[in-house]
XYZ file of C-alpha atoms in Angstrom:
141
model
C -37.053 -53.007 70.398
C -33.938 -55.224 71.230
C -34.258 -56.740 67.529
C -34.109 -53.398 66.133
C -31.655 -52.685 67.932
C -29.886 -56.070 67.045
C -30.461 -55.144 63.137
C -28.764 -51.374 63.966
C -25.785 -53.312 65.390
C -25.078 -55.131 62.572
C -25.130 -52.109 60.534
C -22.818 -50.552 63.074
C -21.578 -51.990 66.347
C -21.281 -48.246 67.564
C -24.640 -47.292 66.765
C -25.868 -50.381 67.982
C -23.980 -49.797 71.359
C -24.987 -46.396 71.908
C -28.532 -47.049 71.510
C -28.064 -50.520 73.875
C -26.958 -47.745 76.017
C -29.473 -45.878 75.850
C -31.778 -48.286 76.818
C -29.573 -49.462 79.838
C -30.108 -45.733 80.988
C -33.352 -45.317 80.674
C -33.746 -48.858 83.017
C -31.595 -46.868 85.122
C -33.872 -44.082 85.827
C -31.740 -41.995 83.817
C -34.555 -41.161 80.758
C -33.187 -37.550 79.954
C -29.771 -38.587 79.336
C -31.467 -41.867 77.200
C -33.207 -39.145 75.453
C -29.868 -36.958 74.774
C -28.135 -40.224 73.203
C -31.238 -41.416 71.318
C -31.308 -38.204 69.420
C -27.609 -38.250 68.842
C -27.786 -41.807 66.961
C -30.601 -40.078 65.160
C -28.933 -37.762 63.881
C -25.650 -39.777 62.947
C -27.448 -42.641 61.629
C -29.640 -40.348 59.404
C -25.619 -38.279 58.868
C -24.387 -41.721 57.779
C -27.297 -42.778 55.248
C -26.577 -39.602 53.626
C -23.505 -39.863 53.492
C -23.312 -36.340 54.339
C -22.511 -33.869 57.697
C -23.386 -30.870 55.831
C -27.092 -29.275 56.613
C -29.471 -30.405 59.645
C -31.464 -32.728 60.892
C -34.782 -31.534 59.102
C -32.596 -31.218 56.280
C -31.526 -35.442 56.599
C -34.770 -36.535 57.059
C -35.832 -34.705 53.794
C -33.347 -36.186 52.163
C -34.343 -39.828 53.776
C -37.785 -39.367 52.849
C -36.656 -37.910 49.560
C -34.497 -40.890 48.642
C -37.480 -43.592 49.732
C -35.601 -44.515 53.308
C -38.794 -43.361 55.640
C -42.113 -43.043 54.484
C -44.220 -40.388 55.033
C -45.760 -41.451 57.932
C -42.139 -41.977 59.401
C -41.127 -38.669 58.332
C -44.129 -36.794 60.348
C -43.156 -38.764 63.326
C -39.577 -37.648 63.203
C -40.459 -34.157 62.418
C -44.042 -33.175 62.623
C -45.030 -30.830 65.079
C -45.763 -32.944 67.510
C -43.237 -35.703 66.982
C -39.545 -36.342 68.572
C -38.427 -33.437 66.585
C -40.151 -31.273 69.014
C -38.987 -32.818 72.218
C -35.848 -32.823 70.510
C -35.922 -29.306 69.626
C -36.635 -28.523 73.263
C -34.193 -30.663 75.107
C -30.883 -28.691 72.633
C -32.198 -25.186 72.544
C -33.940 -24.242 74.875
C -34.457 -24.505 79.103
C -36.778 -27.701 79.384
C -38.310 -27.171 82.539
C -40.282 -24.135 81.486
C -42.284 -26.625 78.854
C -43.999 -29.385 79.026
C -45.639 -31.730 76.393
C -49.258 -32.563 75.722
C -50.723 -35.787 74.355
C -54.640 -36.091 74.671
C -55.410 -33.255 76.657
C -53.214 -34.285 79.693
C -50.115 -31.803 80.239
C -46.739 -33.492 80.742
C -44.172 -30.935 82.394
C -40.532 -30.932 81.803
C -39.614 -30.665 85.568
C -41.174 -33.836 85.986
C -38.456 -36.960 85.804
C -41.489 -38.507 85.266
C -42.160 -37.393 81.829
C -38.421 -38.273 80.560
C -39.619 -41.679 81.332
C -42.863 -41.754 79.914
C -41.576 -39.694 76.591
C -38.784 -42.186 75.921
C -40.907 -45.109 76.474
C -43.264 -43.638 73.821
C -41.044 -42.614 71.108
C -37.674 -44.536 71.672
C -38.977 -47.840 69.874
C -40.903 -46.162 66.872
C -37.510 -44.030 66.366
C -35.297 -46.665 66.680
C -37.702 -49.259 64.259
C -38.281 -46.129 61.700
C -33.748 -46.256 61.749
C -33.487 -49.766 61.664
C -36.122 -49.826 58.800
C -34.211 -46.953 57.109
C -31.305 -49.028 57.499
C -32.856 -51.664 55.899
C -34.293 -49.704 53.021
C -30.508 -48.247 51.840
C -29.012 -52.017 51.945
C -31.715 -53.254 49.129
C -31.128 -49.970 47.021
């Protein structure tokens, strides 16, 4: 993940900072707030790429998929219904702790600081290599 992270730097120093952050905070026990600024690179890297700050974040990672920057596979991950888009979708809008998220059968509840950690350690470094790769993609365009 660090490399990716590296690459994302290079692109942008404050992108690559806040996700460096990110990381530092989840270390720190702090996994919802890594969570909060994950998502928020998300959404400006995939902003920047377009080029654009009208429309949403299903509406950027159309248009990245659209335009060849994640493949499909990435794109189901970001916004399938059981990718970060939902966790996402649950952490903004609506009061976590009455959900939870299940993987395999086994329930993960919200309440749990458990689960922050867990969830961030299983979709931070496919988000942030499906950016960096993104990243890479709109450079050799």
């Amino acid at each position: 993940m660090k490399q990716d992270i590296d690459r994302i730097w290079v692109f942008s120093k404050f992108y690559g900072d806040l996700l460096f952050t990110a990381k530092k905070l989840n270390q720190d026990g702090e996994s919802y707030a890594a969570f909060l600024l994950l998502f928020n690179v998300l959404e400006l890297i995939c902003k920047s790429l377009r080029e654009s700050d009208n429309g949403n974040l299903m509406t950027d990672i159309e248009w990245l998929a659209n335009n060849g920057l994640i493949t499909a596979d990435e794109m189901e991950f970001l916004s399938g219904s059981e990718g970060i888009r939902k966790v996402r979708n649950i952490m903004t809008h609506r009061n976590p702790y009455a959900y939870f998220y299940q993987i395999e059968g086994v329930v993960y509840s919200f309440a749990d600081k458990e689960t922050w950690d867990y969830l961030y350690e299983l979709f931070a470094p496919r988000t942030i290599k499906i950016l960096r790769n993104a990243i890479d993609r709109s450079l050799s365009i």
